[in-house]
PDB file of C-alpha atoms in Angstrom:
ATOM      1  CA  ASN A 167      33.142   5.974 -36.939  1.00 74.00           C
ATOM      2  CA  ASP A 168      29.562   4.797 -36.471  1.00 77.00           C
ATOM      3  CA  PRO A 169      28.891   2.770 -33.334  1.00 75.00           C
ATOM      4  CA  ASP A 170      28.145  -0.932 -33.564  1.00 78.00           C
ATOM      5  CA  LEU A 171      24.668  -1.865 -34.596  1.00 86.00           C
ATOM      6  CA  LEU A 172      22.283  -2.589 -31.754  1.00 84.00           C
ATOM      7  CA  ILE A 173      21.932  -6.199 -32.835  1.00 87.00           C
ATOM      8  CA  VAL A 174      25.635  -6.862 -32.213  1.00 85.00           C
ATOM      9  CA  ALA A 175      26.148  -4.479 -29.274  1.00 82.00           C
ATOM     10  CA  ASP A 176      26.810  -5.797 -25.778  1.00 82.00           C
ATOM     11  CA  TRP A 177      23.998  -5.791 -23.263  1.00 84.00           C
ATOM     12  CA  PRO A 178      24.241  -2.877 -20.854  1.00 82.00           C
ATOM     13  CA  ALA A 179      25.745  -3.767 -17.518  1.00 84.00           C
ATOM     14  CA  THR A 180      23.367  -3.744 -14.574  1.00 84.00           C
ATOM     15  CA  GLY A 181      24.172  -2.613 -11.093  1.00 84.00           C
ATOM     16  CA  GLU A 182      23.173  -4.294  -7.905  1.00 88.00           C
ATOM     17  CA  ARG A 183      19.492  -4.285  -7.037  1.00 87.00           C
ATOM     18  CA  ASP A 184      18.505  -2.132  -4.081  1.00 88.00           C
ATOM     19  CA  LEU A 185      15.855  -4.278  -2.431  1.00 89.00           C
ATOM     20  CA  ALA A 186      15.031  -1.594   0.146  1.00 89.00           C
ATOM     21  CA  ILE A 187      14.135   0.937  -2.556  1.00 90.00           C
ATOM     22  CA  GLU A 188      12.191  -1.724  -4.446  1.00 91.00           C
ATOM     23  CA  ALA A 189      10.149  -2.424  -1.288  1.00 89.00           C
ATOM     24  CA  GLU A 190       9.523   1.314  -0.820  1.00 90.00           C
ATOM     25  CA  LEU A 191       8.378   1.635  -4.425  1.00 92.00           C
ATOM     26  CA  ASP A 192       6.083  -1.389  -4.018  1.00 92.00           C
ATOM     27  CA  ALA A 193       4.513   0.282  -0.965  1.00 91.00           C
ATOM     28  CA  VAL A 194       4.001   3.533  -2.908  1.00 92.00           C
ATOM     29  CA  ILE A 195       2.377   1.627  -5.776  1.00 94.00           C
ATOM     30  CA  ALA A 196       0.111  -0.184  -3.290  1.00 93.00           C
ATOM     31  CA  LEU A 197      -0.842   3.158  -1.701  1.00 92.00           C
ATOM     32  CA  VAL A 198      -1.771   4.721  -5.045  1.00 93.00           C
ATOM     33  CA  GLY A 199      -3.738   1.628  -6.049  1.00 93.00           C
ATOM     34  CA  GLY A 200      -5.485   1.498  -2.671  1.00 91.00           C
ATOM     35  CA  VAL A 201      -6.535   5.152  -2.850  1.00 91.00           C
ATOM     36  CA  ARG A 202      -7.812   4.724  -6.399  1.00 92.00           C
ATOM     37  CA  ASN A 203      -9.711   1.534  -5.513  1.00 90.00           C
ATOM     38  CA  ALA A 204     -11.281   3.100  -2.414  1.00 87.00           C
ATOM     39  CA  ARG A 205     -12.419   6.117  -4.416  1.00 86.00           C
ATOM     40  CA  ALA A 206     -13.868   3.921  -7.174  1.00 86.00           C
ATOM     41  CA  GLU A 207     -15.716   1.639  -4.762  1.00 82.00           C
ATOM     42  CA  ALA A 208     -17.141   4.658  -2.946  1.00 81.00           C
ATOM     43  CA  GLY A 209     -18.451   6.050  -6.224  1.00 79.00           C
ATOM     44  CA  ILE A 210     -16.213   9.122  -6.270  1.00 82.00           C
ATOM     45  CA  PRO A 211     -15.600  10.366  -9.818  1.00 82.00           C
ATOM     46  CA  ALA A 212     -12.084   9.576 -11.034  1.00 82.00           C
ATOM     47  CA  ALA A 213     -11.522  13.197 -12.070  1.00 82.00           C
ATOM     48  CA  ALA A 214     -12.209  14.613  -8.590  1.00 84.00           C
ATOM     49  CA  TRP A 215      -9.195  15.900  -6.662  1.00 86.00           C
ATOM     50  CA  LEU A 216      -9.524  15.162  -2.939  1.00 88.00           C
ATOM     51  CA  PRO A 217      -7.282  15.859   0.046  1.00 88.00           C
ATOM     52  CA  VAL A 218      -5.471  12.760   1.283  1.00 90.00           C
ATOM     53  CA  HIS A 219      -3.675  12.357   4.611  1.00 90.00           C
ATOM     54  CA  ALA A 220      -0.921   9.713   4.752  1.00 89.00           C
ATOM     55  CA  ALA A 221       1.072   8.253   7.634  1.00 87.00           C
ATOM     56  CA  GLY A 222       3.718   5.608   8.128  1.00 85.00           C
ATOM     57  CA  ALA A 223       7.464   5.275   8.476  1.00 86.00           C
ATOM     58  CA  LEU A 224       7.915   5.325   4.704  1.00 85.00           C
ATOM     59  CA  THR A 225       6.539   8.871   4.390  1.00 83.00           C
ATOM     60  CA  SER A 226       9.828  10.300   5.664  1.00 84.00           C
ATOM     61  CA  SER A 227      11.987   8.342   3.198  1.00 88.00           C
ATOM     62  CA  PRO A 228      13.754  10.084   0.303  1.00 90.00           C
ATOM     63  CA  THR A 229      11.924   7.798  -2.145  1.00 88.00           C
ATOM     64  CA  PHE A 230       8.508   8.915  -0.887  1.00 88.00           C
ATOM     65  CA  LYS A 231       9.550  12.574  -0.940  1.00 90.00           C
ATOM     66  CA  LEU A 232      10.889  12.245  -4.473  1.00 92.00           C
ATOM     67  CA  LEU A 233       7.684  10.535  -5.658  1.00 92.00           C
ATOM     68  CA  HIS A 234       5.337  12.876  -3.744  1.00 92.00           C
ATOM     69  CA  PRO A 235       4.201  14.795  -6.892  1.00 92.00           C
ATOM     70  CA  ALA A 236       3.660  11.551  -8.809  1.00 93.00           C
ATOM     71  CA  ILE A 237       1.672  10.056  -5.921  1.00 92.00           C
ATOM     72  CA  GLU A 238      -0.551  13.150  -5.882  1.00 92.00           C
ATOM     73  CA  ARG A 239      -1.108  13.024  -9.628  1.00 93.00           C
ATOM     74  CA  LEU A 240      -1.703   9.271  -9.902  1.00 92.00           C
ATOM     75  CA  SER A 241      -4.079   9.066  -6.932  1.00 89.00           C
ATOM     76  CA  ARG A 242      -5.783  12.421  -7.703  1.00 90.00           C
ATOM     77  CA  SER A 243      -4.815  13.550  -4.212  1.00 87.00           C
ATOM     78  CA  ARG A 244      -4.330  17.227  -3.748  1.00 84.00           C
ATOM     79  CA  PRO A 245      -2.975  18.028  -1.340  1.00 89.00           C
ATOM     80  CA  LEU A 246      -1.245  14.885  -0.112  1.00 86.00           C
ATOM     81  CA  MET A 247      -0.525  15.668   3.535  1.00 86.00           C
ATOM     82  CA  ILE A 248       1.874  13.695   5.715  1.00 87.00           C
ATOM     83  CA  GLY A 249       1.323  13.164   9.433  1.00 82.00           C
ATOM     84  CA  THR A 250       1.033  10.539  12.132  1.00 83.00           C
ATOM     85  CA  ARG A 251      -1.749   7.968  12.323  1.00 81.00           C
ATOM     86  CA  THR A 252      -3.349   9.988  15.116  1.00 81.00           C
ATOM     87  CA  ASP A 253      -3.161  13.170  13.035  1.00 79.00           C
ATOM     88  CA  ILE A 254      -4.804  11.630  10.004  1.00 79.00           C
ATOM     89  CA  ALA A 255      -7.568  10.043  12.068  1.00 78.00           C
ATOM     90  CA  ALA A 256      -8.365  13.457  13.562  1.00 79.00           C
ATOM     91  CA  ALA A 257      -8.051  15.325  10.251  1.00 77.00           C
ATOM     92  CA  ALA A 258     -10.376  13.043   8.289  1.00 73.00           C
ATOM     93  CA  PRO A 259     -12.460  11.019  10.772  1.00 73.00           C
ATOM     94  CA  ASP A 260     -15.112  10.228   8.150  1.00 74.00           C
ATOM     95  CA  GLY A 261     -12.658   9.647   5.321  1.00 80.00           C
ATOM     96  CA  LEU A 262     -12.061   6.507   3.321  1.00 84.00           C
ATOM     97  CA  VAL A 263      -9.365   4.432   5.013  1.00 85.00           C
ATOM     98  CA  VAL A 264      -6.601   2.872   2.910  1.00 86.00           C
ATOM     99  CA  ILE A 265      -4.000   0.536   4.410  1.00 86.00           C
ATOM    100  CA  ALA A 266      -1.117  -0.403   2.143  1.00 85.00           C
ATOM    101  CA  GLY A 267       1.623  -2.234   4.015  1.00 81.00           C
ATOM    102  CA  ASP A 268       3.169   0.164   6.523  1.00 83.00           C
ATOM    103  CA  LEU A 269       1.396   3.125   4.940  1.00 86.00           C
ATOM    104  CA  GLU A 270      -2.037   4.267   5.988  1.00 86.00           C
ATOM    105  CA  ALA A 271      -4.056   6.983   4.285  1.00 88.00           C
ATOM    106  CA  ARG A 272      -7.413   8.673   4.664  1.00 87.00           C
ATOM    107  CA  VAL A 273      -9.187  10.234   1.721  1.00 87.00           C
ATOM    108  CA  GLU A 274     -11.253  13.235   2.799  1.00 84.00           C
ATOM    109  CA  ILE A 275     -14.835  13.235   1.628  1.00 79.00           C
ATOM    110  CA  LEU A 276     -15.804  16.766   0.688  1.00 68.00           C
ATOM    111  CA  GLN A 277     -19.455  16.508  -0.350  1.00 57.00           C
ATOM    112  CA  ASP A 278     -21.333  13.281   0.375  1.00 46.00           C
ATOM    113  CA  ALA A 279     -21.463  12.455   4.102  1.00 38.00           C
ATOM    114  CA  GLY A 280     -22.851   8.978   3.313  1.00 44.00           C
ATOM    115  CA  LEU A 281     -19.655   7.743   1.697  1.00 51.00           C
ATOM    116  CA  PRO A 282     -17.989   6.340   4.849  1.00 55.00           C
ATOM    117  CA  GLU A 283     -20.798   3.802   5.167  1.00 61.00           C
ATOM    118  CA  ARG A 284     -19.965   2.653   1.641  1.00 62.00           C
ATOM    119  CA  ASP A 285     -16.336   2.234   2.715  1.00 70.00           C
ATOM    120  CA  GLN A 286     -17.341  -0.411   5.284  1.00 77.00           C
ATOM    121  CA  PRO A 287     -17.893  -3.247   2.748  1.00 80.00           C
ATOM    122  CA  ARG A 288     -14.517  -2.571   1.112  1.00 77.00           C
ATOM    123  CA  LEU A 289     -12.723  -2.735   4.449  1.00 81.00           C
ATOM    124  CA  GLU A 290     -14.625  -5.904   5.393  1.00 86.00           C
ATOM    125  CA  LYS A 291     -13.598  -7.463   2.071  1.00 86.00           C
ATOM    126  CA  GLU A 292      -9.947  -6.513   2.643  1.00 86.00           C
ATOM    127  CA  LEU A 293     -10.145  -7.929   6.176  1.00 89.00           C
ATOM    128  CA  ALA A 294     -11.600 -11.231   4.960  1.00 92.00           C
ATOM    129  CA  GLU A 295      -8.871 -11.505   2.322  1.00 91.00           C
ATOM    130  CA  ALA A 296      -6.118 -10.707   4.826  1.00 90.00           C
ATOM    131  CA  GLU A 297      -7.559 -13.211   7.327  1.00 93.00           C
ATOM    132  CA  GLY A 298      -7.536 -15.888   4.608  1.00 94.00           C
ATOM    133  CA  PHE A 299      -3.890 -15.188   3.796  1.00 93.00           C
ATOM    134  CA  LEU A 300      -3.059 -15.210   7.514  1.00 93.00           C
ATOM    135  CA  ALA A 301      -4.792 -18.559   8.026  1.00 95.00           C
ATOM    136  CA  ALA A 302      -2.829 -20.025   5.101  1.00 94.00           C
ATOM    137  CA  ALA A 303       0.448 -18.619   6.461  1.00 93.00           C
ATOM    138  CA  ASN A 304      -0.265 -19.986   9.941  1.00 94.00           C
ATOM    139  CA  ALA A 305      -1.214 -23.390   8.512  1.00 94.00           C
ATOM    140  CA  ARG A 306       2.070 -23.464   6.627  1.00 93.00           C
ATOM    141  CA  LEU A 307       3.997 -22.637   9.799  1.00 93.00           C
ATOM    142  CA  ALA A 308       2.034 -25.274  11.754  1.00 94.00           C
ATOM    143  CA  ASN A 309       3.004 -27.958   9.218  1.00 92.00           C
ATOM    144  CA  ALA A 310       5.776 -29.938  10.916  1.00 92.00           C
ATOM    145  CA  GLU A 311       7.010 -31.343   7.605  1.00 92.00           C
ATOM    146  CA  PHE A 312       7.413 -27.855   6.144  1.00 91.00           C
ATOM    147  CA  MET A 313       9.242 -26.643   9.239  1.00 91.00           C
ATOM    148  CA  ALA A 314      11.589 -29.654   9.173  1.00 92.00           C
ATOM    149  CA  LYS A 315      12.428 -29.634   5.456  1.00 91.00           C
ATOM    150  CA  ALA A 316      12.337 -25.967   4.467  1.00 92.00           C
ATOM    151  CA  PRO A 317      15.559 -23.959   4.445  1.00 92.00           C
ATOM    152  CA  PRO A 318      15.918 -21.537   7.369  1.00 92.00           C
ATOM    153  CA  ALA A 319      15.590 -18.530   5.025  1.00 92.00           C
ATOM    154  CA  VAL A 320      12.227 -19.793   3.730  1.00 92.00           C
ATOM    155  CA  VAL A 321      10.969 -20.429   7.276  1.00 92.00           C
ATOM    156  CA  ALA A 322      12.110 -16.934   8.305  1.00 92.00           C
ATOM    157  CA  GLY A 323      10.315 -15.435   5.300  1.00 92.00           C
ATOM    158  CA  ALA A 324       7.120 -17.329   6.100  1.00 92.00           C
ATOM    159  CA  THR A 325       7.314 -16.228   9.745  1.00 93.00           C
ATOM    160  CA  ALA A 326       7.857 -12.591   8.720  1.00 91.00           C
ATOM    161  CA  ARG A 327       4.915 -12.779   6.287  1.00 91.00           C
ATOM    162  CA  ALA A 328       2.675 -14.198   9.040  1.00 93.00           C
ATOM    163  CA  ALA A 329       3.694 -11.368  11.382  1.00 91.00           C
ATOM    164  CA  GLU A 330       3.036  -8.804   8.641  1.00 88.00           C
ATOM    165  CA  LEU A 331      -0.407 -10.273   7.966  1.00 91.00           C
ATOM    166  CA  THR A 332      -1.215 -10.355  11.696  1.00 92.00           C
ATOM    167  CA  GLU A 333      -0.448  -6.640  11.959  1.00 88.00           C
ATOM    168  CA  LEU A 334      -2.530  -5.886   8.845  1.00 86.00           C
ATOM    169  CA  VAL A 335      -5.510  -7.848  10.224  1.00 89.00           C
ATOM    170  CA  GLU A 336      -5.266  -6.008  13.558  1.00 88.00           C
ATOM    171  CA  ARG A 337      -5.125  -2.613  11.836  1.00 83.00           C
ATOM    172  CA  LEU A 338      -8.094  -3.421   9.599  1.00 84.00           C
ATOM    173  CA  ARG A 339     -10.120  -4.651  12.583  1.00 86.00           C
ATOM    174  CA  ALA A 340      -9.275  -1.443  14.463  1.00 82.00           C
ATOM    175  CA  ARG A 341     -10.422   0.664  11.488  1.00 76.00           C
ATOM    176  CA  LEU A 342     -13.678  -1.251  11.247  1.00 78.00           C
ATOM    177  CA  LYS A 343     -14.396  -0.699  14.956  1.00 77.00           C
ATOM    178  CA  ALA A 344     -13.658   3.029  14.734  1.00 63.00           C
TER     179      ALA A 344
END
């Protein structure tokens, strides 16, 4: 009564993909990576646990709540506090700013008051990269041949990406002015 060998067994059936949850997970991964990169570029030891304040529509989702302990552990953020963008700006005005899609986070700096100045080059680099992507997206949308030949779904995707990049550029510029 042994089951079939793996080599001759049927592949497991897959369910439908939940693209909304995949997008939420991508945003969480980007947040963790952004916090880790900001800490590394600011010279904060990887082993240090720092308070992190996060904001964005995704923070109230079941996916974010379920992954909250993993986000804390992977980004060395303890505690990971959720609030509004205004709350996090007031709670950690000198913190390292991380923008990952819809999510925004500030890493509190506990010891070295000079660290926010070191955050400036990282934000400027992210802004330059985002502006480059935005220019490419706008050039694609300005191309009459692309607009005429591309399927409507592709044009809609390119338009949505350009809008997303425009918002990201505006948010990064606002953080740099603050």
